[in-house]
Coordinates of N, CA and C in Angstrom, one line a residue:
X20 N 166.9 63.0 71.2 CA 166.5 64.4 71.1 C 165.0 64.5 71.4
X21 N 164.4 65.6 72.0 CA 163.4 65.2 72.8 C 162.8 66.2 71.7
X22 N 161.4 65.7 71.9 CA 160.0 66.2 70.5 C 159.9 67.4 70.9
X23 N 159.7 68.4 69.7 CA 159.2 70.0 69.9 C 157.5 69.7 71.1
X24 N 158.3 70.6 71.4 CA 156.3 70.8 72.9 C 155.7 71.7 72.0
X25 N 154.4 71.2 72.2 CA 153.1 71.8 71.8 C 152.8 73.5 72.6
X26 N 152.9 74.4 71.5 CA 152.8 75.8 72.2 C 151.8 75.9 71.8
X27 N 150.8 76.5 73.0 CA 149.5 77.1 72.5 C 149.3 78.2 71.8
X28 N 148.7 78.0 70.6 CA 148.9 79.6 69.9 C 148.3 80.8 70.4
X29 N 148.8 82.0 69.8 CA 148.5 83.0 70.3 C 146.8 83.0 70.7
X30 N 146.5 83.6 71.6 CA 145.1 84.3 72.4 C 144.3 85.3 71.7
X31 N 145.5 86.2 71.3 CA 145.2 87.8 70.7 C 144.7 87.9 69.4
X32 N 144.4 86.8 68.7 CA 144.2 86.8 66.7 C 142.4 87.2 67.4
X33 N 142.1 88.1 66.0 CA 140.2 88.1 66.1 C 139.8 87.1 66.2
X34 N 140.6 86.0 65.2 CA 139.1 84.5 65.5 C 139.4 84.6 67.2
X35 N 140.4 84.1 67.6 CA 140.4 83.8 68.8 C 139.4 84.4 69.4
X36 N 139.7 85.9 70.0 CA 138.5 86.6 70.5 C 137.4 86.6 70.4
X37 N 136.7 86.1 68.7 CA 135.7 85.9 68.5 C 135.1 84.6 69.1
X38 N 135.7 83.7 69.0 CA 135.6 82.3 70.0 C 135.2 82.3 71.4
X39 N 136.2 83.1 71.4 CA 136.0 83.7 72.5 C 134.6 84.3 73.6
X40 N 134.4 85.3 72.7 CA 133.0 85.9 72.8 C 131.4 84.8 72.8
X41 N 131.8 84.2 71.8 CA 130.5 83.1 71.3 C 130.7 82.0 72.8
X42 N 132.1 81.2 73.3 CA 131.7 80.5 74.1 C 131.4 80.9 75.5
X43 N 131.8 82.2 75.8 CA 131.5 82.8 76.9 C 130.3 84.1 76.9
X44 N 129.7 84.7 76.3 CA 129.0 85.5 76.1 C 127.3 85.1 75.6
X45 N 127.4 84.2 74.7 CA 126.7 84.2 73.5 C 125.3 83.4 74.2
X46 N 125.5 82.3 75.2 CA 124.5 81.6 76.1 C 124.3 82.9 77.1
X47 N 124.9 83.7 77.6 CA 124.3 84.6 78.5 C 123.6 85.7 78.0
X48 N 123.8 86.0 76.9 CA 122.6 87.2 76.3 C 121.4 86.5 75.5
X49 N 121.5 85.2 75.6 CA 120.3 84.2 74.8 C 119.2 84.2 76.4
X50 N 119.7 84.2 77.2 CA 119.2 83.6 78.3 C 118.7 85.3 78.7
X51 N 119.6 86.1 78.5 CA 118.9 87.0 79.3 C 117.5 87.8 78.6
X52 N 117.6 87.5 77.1 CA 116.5 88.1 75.9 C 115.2 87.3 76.5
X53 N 115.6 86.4 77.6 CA 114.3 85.9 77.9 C 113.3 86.3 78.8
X54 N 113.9 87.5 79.4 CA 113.3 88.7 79.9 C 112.2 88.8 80.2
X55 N 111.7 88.9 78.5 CA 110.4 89.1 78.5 C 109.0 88.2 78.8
X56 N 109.4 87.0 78.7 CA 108.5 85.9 79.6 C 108.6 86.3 80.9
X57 N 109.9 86.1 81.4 CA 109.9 86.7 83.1 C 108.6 87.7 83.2
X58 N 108.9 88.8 82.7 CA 108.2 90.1 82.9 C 106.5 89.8 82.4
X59 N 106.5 88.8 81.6 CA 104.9 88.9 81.9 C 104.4 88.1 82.6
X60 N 105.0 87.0 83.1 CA 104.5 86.4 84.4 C 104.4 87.0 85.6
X61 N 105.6 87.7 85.7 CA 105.7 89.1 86.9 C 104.6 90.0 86.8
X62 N 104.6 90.9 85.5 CA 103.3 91.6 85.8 C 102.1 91.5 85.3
X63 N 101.9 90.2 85.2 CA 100.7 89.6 85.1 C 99.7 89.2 86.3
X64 N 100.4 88.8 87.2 CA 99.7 89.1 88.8 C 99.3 90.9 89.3
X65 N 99.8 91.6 88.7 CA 99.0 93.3 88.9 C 98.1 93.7 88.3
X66 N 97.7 92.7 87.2 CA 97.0 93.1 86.1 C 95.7 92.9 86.4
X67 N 94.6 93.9 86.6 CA 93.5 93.7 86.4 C 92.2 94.0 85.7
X68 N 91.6 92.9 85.6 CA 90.7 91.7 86.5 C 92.1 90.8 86.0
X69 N 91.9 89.5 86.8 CA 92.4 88.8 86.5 C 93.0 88.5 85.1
X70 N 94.6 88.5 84.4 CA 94.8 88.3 83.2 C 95.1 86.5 83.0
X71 N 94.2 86.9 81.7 CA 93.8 85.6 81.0 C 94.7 85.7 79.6
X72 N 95.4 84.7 80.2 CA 96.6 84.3 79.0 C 95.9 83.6 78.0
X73 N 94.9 83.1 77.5 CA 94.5 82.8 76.5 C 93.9 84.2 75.0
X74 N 93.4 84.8 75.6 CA 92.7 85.9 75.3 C 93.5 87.1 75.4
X75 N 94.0 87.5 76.7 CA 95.1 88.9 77.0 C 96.5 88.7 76.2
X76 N 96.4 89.5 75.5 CA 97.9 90.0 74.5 C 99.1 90.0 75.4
X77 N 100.1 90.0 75.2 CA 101.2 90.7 75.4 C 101.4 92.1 75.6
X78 N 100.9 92.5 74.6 CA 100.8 93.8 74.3 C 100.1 94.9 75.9
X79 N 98.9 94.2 76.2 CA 98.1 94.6 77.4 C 98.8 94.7 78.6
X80 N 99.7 94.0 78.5 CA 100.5 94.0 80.0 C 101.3 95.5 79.8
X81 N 101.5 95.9 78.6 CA 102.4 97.5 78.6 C 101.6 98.7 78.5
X82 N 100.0 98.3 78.4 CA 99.3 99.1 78.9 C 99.1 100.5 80.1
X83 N 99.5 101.4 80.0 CA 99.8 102.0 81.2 C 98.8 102.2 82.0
X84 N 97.5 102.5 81.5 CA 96.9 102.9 82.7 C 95.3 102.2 82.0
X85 N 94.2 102.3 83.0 CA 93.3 101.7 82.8 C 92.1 101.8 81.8
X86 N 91.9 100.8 80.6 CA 91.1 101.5 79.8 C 89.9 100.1 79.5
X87 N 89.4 100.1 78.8 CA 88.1 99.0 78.3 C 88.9 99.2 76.2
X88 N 89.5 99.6 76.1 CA 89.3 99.7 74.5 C 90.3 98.4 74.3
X89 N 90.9 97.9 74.9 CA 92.1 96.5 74.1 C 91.3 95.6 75.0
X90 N 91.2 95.4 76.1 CA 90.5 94.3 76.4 C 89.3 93.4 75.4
X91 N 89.6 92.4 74.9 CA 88.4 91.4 74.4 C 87.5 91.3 75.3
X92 N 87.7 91.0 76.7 CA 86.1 91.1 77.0 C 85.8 92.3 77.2
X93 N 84.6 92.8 76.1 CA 83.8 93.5 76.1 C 83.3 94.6 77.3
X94 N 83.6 96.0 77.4 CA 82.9 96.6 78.8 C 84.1 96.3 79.7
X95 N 84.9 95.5 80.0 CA 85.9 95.3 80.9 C 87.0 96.5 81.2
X96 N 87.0 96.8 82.4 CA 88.2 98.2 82.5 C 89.2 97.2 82.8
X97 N 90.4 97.0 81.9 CA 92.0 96.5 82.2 C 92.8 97.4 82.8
X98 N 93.6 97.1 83.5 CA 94.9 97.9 84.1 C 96.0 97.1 84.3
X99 N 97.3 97.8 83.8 CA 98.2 97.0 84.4 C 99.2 97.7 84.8
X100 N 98.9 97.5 85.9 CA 100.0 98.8 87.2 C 101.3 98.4 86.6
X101 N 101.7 97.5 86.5 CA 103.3 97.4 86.2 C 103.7 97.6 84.6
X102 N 102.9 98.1 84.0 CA 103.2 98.5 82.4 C 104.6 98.6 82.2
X103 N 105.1 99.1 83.1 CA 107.0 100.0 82.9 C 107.5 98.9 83.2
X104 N 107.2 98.1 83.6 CA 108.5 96.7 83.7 C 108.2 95.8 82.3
X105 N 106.9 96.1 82.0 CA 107.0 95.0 80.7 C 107.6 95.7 79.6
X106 N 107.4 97.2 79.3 CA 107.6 97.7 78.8 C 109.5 98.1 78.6
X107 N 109.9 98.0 79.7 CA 111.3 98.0 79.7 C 112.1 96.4 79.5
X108 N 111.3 95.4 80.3 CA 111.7 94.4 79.5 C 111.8 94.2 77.9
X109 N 110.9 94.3 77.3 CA 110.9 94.2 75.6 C 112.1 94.9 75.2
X110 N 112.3 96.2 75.7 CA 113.9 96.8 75.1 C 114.4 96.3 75.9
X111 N 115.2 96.1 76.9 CA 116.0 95.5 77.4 C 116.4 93.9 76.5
X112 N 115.4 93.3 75.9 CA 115.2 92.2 75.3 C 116.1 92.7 73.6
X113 N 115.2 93.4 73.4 CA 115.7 93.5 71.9 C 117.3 94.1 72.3
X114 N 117.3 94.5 73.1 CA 119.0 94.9 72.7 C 119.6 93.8 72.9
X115 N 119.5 92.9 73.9 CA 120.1 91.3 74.1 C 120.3 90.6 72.8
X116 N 119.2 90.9 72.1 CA 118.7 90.0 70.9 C 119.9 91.0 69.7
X117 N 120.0 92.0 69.6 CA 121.0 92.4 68.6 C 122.2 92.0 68.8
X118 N 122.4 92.6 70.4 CA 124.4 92.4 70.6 C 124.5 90.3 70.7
X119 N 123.8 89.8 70.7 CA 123.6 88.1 70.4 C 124.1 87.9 69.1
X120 N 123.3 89.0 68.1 CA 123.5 88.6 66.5 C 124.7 89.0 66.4
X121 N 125.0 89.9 66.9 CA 126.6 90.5 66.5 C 127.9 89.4 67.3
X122 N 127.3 89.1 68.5 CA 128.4 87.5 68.7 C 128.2 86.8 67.9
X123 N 126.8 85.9 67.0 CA 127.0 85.0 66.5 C 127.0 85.0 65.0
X124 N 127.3 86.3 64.7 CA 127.7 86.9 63.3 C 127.4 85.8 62.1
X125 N 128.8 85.0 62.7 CA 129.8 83.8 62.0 C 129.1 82.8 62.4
X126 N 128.1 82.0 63.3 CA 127.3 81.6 63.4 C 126.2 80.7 62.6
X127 N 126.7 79.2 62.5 CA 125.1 78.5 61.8 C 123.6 79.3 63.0
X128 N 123.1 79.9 61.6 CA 121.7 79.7 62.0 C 121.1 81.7 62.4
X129 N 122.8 82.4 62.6 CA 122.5 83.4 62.6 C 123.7 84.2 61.2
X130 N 124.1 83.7 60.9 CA 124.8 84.3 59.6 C 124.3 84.7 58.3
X131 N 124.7 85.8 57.6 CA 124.0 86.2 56.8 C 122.5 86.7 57.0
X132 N 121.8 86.6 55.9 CA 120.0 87.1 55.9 C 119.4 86.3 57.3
X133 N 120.0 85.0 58.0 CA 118.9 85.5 59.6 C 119.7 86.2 60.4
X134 N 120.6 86.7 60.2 CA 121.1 87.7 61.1 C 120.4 88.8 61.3
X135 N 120.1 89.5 59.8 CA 120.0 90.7 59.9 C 118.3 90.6 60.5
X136 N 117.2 89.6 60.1 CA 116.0 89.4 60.4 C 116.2 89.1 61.8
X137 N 117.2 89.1 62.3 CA 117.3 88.4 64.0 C 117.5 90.1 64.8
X138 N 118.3 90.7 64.0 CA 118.5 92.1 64.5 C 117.0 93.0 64.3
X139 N 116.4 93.0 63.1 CA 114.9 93.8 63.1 C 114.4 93.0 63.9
X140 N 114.3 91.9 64.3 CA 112.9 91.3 65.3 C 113.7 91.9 66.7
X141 N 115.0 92.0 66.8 CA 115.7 92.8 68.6 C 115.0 94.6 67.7
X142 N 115.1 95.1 67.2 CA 114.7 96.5 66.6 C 113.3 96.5 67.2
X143 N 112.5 95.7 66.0 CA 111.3 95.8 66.3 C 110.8 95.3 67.8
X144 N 111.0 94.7 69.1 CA 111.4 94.7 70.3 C 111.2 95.7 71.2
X145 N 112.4 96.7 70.7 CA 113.0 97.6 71.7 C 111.7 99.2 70.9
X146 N 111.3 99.1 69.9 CA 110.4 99.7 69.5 C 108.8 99.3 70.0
X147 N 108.8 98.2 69.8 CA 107.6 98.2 70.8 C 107.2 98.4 72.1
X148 N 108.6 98.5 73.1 CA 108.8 98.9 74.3 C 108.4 100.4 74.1
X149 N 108.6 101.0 73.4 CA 108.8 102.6 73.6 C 107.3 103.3 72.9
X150 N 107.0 102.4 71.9 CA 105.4 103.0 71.2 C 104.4 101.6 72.0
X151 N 103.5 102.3 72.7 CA 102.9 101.1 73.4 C 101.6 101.0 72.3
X152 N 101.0 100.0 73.3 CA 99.0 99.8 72.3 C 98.1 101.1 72.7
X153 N 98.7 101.9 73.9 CA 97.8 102.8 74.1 C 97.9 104.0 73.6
X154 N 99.8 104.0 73.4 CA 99.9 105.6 72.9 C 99.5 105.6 71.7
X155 N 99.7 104.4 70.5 CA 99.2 104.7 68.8 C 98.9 102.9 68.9
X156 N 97.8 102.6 68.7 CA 97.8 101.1 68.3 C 97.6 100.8 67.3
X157 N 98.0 101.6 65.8 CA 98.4 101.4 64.6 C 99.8 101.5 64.4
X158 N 100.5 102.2 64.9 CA 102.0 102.6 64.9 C 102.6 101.1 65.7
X159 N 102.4 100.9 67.1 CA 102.6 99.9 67.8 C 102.3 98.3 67.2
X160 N 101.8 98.5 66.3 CA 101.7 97.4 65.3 C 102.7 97.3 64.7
X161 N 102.4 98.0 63.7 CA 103.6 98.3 62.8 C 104.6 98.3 63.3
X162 N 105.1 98.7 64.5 CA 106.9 98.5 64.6 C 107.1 96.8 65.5
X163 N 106.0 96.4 65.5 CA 106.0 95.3 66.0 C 106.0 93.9 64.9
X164 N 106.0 94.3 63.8 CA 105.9 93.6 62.8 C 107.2 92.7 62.8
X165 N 108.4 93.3 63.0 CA 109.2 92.6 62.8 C 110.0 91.9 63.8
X166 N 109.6 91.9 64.8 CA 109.8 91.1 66.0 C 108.6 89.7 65.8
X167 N 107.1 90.0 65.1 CA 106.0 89.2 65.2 C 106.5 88.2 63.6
X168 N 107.8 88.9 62.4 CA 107.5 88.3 62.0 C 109.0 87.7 61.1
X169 N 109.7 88.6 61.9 CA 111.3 88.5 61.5 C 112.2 87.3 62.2
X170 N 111.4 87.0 63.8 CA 111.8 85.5 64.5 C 111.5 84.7 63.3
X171 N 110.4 83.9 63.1 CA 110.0 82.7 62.6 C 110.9 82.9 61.2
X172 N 111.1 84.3 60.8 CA 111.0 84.2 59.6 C 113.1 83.7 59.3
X173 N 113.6 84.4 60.5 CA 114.9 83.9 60.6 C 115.1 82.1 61.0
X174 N 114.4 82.1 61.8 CA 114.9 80.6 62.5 C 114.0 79.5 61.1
X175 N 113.6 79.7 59.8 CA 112.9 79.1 59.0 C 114.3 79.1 57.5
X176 N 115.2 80.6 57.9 CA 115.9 80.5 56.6 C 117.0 80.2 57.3
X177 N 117.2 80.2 58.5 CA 118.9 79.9 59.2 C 118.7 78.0 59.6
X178 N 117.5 77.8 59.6 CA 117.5 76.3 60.0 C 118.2 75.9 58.6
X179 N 118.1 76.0 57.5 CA 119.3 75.6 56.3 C 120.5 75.7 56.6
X180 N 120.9 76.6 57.4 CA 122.5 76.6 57.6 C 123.1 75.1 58.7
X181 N 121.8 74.4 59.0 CA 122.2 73.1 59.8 C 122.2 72.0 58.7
X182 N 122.1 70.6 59.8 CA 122.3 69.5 58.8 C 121.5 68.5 59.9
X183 N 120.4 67.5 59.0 CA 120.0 66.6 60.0 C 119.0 67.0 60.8
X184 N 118.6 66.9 61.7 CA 117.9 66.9 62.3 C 117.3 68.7 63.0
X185 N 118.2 69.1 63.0 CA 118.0 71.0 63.8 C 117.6 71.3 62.6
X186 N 118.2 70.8 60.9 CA 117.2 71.5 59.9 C 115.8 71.5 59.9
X187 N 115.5 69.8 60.1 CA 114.3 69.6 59.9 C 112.9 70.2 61.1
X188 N 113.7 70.5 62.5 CA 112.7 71.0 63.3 C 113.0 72.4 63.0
X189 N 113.8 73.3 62.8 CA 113.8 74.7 62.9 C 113.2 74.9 61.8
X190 N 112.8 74.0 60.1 CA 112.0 74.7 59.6 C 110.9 74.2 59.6
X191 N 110.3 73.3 60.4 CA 108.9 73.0 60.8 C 108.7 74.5 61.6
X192 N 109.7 74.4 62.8 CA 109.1 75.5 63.8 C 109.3 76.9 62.9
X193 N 109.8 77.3 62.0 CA 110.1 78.5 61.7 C 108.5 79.1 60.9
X194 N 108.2 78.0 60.0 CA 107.7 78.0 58.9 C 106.0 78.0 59.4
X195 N 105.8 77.0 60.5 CA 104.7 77.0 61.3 C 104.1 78.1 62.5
X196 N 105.3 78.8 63.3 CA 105.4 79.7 63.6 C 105.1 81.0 62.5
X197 N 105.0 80.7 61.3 CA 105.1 81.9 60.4 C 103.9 82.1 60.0
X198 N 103.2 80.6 59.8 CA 101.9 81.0 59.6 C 101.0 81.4 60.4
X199 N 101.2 81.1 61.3 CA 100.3 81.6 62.9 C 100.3 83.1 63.1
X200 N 101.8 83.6 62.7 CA 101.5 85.0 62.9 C 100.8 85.4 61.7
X201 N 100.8 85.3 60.3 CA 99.5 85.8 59.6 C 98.7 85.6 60.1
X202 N 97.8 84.4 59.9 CA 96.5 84.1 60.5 C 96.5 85.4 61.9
X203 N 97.8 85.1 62.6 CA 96.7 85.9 63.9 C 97.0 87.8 63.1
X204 N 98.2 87.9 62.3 CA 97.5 89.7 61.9 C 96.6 89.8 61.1
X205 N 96.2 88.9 59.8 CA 95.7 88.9 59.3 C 94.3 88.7 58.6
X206 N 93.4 87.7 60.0 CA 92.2 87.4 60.4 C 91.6 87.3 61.4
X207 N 90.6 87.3 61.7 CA 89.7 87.3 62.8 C 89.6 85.8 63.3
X208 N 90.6 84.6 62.5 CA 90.4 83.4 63.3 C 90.9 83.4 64.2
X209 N 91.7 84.0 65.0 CA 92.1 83.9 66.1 C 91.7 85.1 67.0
X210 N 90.3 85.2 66.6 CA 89.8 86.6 67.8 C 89.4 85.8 69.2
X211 N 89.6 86.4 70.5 CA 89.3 85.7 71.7 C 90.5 84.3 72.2
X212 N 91.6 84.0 71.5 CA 92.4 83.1 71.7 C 93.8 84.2 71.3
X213 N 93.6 85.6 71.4 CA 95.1 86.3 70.8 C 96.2 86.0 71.7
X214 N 96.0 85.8 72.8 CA 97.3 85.6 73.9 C 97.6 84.7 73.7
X215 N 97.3 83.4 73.2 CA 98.0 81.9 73.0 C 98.3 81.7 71.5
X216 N 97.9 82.9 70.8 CA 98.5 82.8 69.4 C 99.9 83.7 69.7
X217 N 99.6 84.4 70.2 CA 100.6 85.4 70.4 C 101.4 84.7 70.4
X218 N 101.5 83.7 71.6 CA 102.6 83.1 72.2 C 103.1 82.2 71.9
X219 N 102.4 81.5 70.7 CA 103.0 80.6 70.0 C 104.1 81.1 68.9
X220 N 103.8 82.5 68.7 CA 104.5 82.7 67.7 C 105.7 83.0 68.3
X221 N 106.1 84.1 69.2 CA 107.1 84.6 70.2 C 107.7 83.9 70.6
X222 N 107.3 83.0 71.7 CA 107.9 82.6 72.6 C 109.2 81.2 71.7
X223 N 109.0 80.5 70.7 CA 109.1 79.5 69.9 C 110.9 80.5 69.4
X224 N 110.0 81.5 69.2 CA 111.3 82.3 68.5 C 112.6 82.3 69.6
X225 N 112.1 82.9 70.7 CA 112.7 83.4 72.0 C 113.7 81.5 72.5
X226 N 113.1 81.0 72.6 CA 113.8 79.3 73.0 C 114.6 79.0 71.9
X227 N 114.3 79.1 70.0 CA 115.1 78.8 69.4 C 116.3 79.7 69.8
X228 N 116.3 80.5 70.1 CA 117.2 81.6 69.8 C 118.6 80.9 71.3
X229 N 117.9 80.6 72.2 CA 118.6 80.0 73.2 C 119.6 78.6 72.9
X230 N 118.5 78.1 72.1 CA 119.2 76.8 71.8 C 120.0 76.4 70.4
X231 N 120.2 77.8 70.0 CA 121.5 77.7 68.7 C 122.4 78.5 69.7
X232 N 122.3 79.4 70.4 CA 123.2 79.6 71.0 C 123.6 78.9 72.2
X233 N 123.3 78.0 72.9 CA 124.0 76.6 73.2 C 124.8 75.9 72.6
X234 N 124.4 75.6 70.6 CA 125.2 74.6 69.8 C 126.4 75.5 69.6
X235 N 126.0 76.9 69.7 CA 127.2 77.8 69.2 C 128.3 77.6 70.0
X236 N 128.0 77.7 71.5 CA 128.7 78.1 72.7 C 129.6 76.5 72.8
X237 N 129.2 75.5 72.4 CA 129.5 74.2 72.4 C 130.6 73.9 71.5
X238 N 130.2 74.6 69.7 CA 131.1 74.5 68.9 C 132.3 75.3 68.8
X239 N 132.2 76.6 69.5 CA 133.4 77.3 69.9 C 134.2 76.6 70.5
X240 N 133.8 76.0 72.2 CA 134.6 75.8 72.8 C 135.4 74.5 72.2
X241 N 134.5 73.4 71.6 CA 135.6 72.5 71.0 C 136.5 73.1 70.0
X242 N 136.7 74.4 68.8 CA 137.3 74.7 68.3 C 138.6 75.6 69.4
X243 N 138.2 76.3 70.1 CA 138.8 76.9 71.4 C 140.1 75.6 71.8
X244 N 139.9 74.6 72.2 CA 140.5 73.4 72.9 C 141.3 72.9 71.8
X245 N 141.1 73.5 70.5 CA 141.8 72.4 69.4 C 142.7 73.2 69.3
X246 N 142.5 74.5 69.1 CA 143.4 75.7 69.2 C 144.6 75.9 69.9
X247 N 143.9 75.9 71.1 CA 144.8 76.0 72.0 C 144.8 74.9 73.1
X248 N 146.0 74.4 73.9 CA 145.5 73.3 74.5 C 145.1 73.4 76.0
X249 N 144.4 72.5 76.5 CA 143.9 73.0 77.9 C 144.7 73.3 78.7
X250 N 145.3 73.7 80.1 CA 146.5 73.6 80.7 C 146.7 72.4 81.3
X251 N 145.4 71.5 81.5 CA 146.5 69.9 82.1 C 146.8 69.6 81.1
X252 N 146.7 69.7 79.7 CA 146.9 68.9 78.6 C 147.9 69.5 78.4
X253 N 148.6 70.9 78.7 CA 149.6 71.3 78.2 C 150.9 70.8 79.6
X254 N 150.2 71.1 80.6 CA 151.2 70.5 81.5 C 151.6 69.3 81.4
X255 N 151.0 67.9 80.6 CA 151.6 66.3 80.4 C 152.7 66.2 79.6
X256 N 152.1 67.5 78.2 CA 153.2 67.8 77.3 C 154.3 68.2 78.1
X257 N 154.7 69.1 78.3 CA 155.9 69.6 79.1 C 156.5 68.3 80.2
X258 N 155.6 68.1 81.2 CA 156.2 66.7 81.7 C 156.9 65.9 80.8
X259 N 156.4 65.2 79.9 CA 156.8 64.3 78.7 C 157.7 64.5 78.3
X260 N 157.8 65.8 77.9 CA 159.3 66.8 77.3 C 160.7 66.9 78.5
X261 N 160.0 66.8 79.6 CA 161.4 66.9 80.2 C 161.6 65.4 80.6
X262 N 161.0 64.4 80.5 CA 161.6 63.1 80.7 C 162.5 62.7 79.7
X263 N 162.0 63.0 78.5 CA 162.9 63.1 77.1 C 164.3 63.1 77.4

């Protein structure tokens, strides 16, 4: 009597779908939240005088039109013709950065309390896109807070949801990254060096965010495969079955 064949189970259950989404979705909206590097390298060559990534903010590249008052060096008129691409990058980014948290819900590293800190830092994002440093640079702060302080602060409480090794670097990075952003809202130690503080805090966030969604997209798919079986693997079965 020949052995019951292996049927793949249904496709259509939520988890499936869900699986679904994380191994096919979840690396492409990580990658595209990265946007906003693109866009200040891009309009960082329009920016003038020369922008000086040490010193020049982030913020200065959404600058719309030409002033001396955000510039550190002193007397200096800044411009940055392409304001509306950085500016639309950042939301374009934060939205990446929410519909991500919502694939990786169920997710080590975005489940629970970093989720929701992973969705205000995409909020605060898509809000800094829209209140720039020129139109209120007290307001533009403030909704920027949680993009400057909701990354670190997620990838510091979601690195516990790992084991080994990703715990130990995501809460070095989370935690280190956390204090850099006080120090830089908080004091004048980092006056004349804001663009490389900046960027240590940000960009750290922006790469973690990529590389749990890699582990994610990884651990789906082997859950995916266990589920259901590949089709050469399902086609040996059936062969097998009809030798029987």
């Amino acid at each position: 009597m020949s052995p019951a064949v292996r049927r793949p189970r249904r496709r259509s259950s939520p988890e499936f779908r869900a699986l679904w989404r994380v191994r096919y979705l979840a690396l492409v909206f990580a990658i595209l939240q990265l946007s906003t590097i693109a866009a200040e390298l891009f309009t960082s060559f329009s920016f003038k005088p020369e922008y000086d990534w040490i010193t020049n903010t982030i913020s200065e590249l959404g600058v719309g039109h030409c002033t001396t008052e955000f510039d550190p060096r002193k007397g200096v008129e800044a411009c940055s013709r392409l304001a509306g691409t950085m500016n639309g990058a950042m939301i374009f980014s934060g939205a990446c950065l929410i519909a991500l948290t919502v694939i990786l819900r169920r997710s080590r590293g975005f489940s629970r309390l970093p989720g929701v800190l992973w969705v205000l830092a995409g909020a605060g994002s898509i809000a800094t896109g829209f209140i720039t440093l020129d139109s209120s640079p007290v307001l533009h702060q403030l909704v920027s807070m949680p993009l400057f302080f909701g990354g670190p602060l997620a990838i510091a409480l979601g690195s516990f949801q790992f084991d080994g090794r990703v715990r130990l670097l995501g809460a070095m990075l989370g935690f280190s990254t956390l204090v850099l952003g006080v120090i830089f809202s908080t004091t004048d130690l980092a006056y004349g060096y804001g663009g490389a503080v900046e960027r240590l805090v940000v960009w750290p966030s922006l790469g973690w965010v990529v590389f749990v969604a890699a582990r994610a997209r990884k651990e789906a798919r082997r859950e995916m495969s266990r589920r259901v079986p590949e089709p050469q693997e399902a086609a040996r079965d059936e062969v097998a079955a009809g030798r029987e």
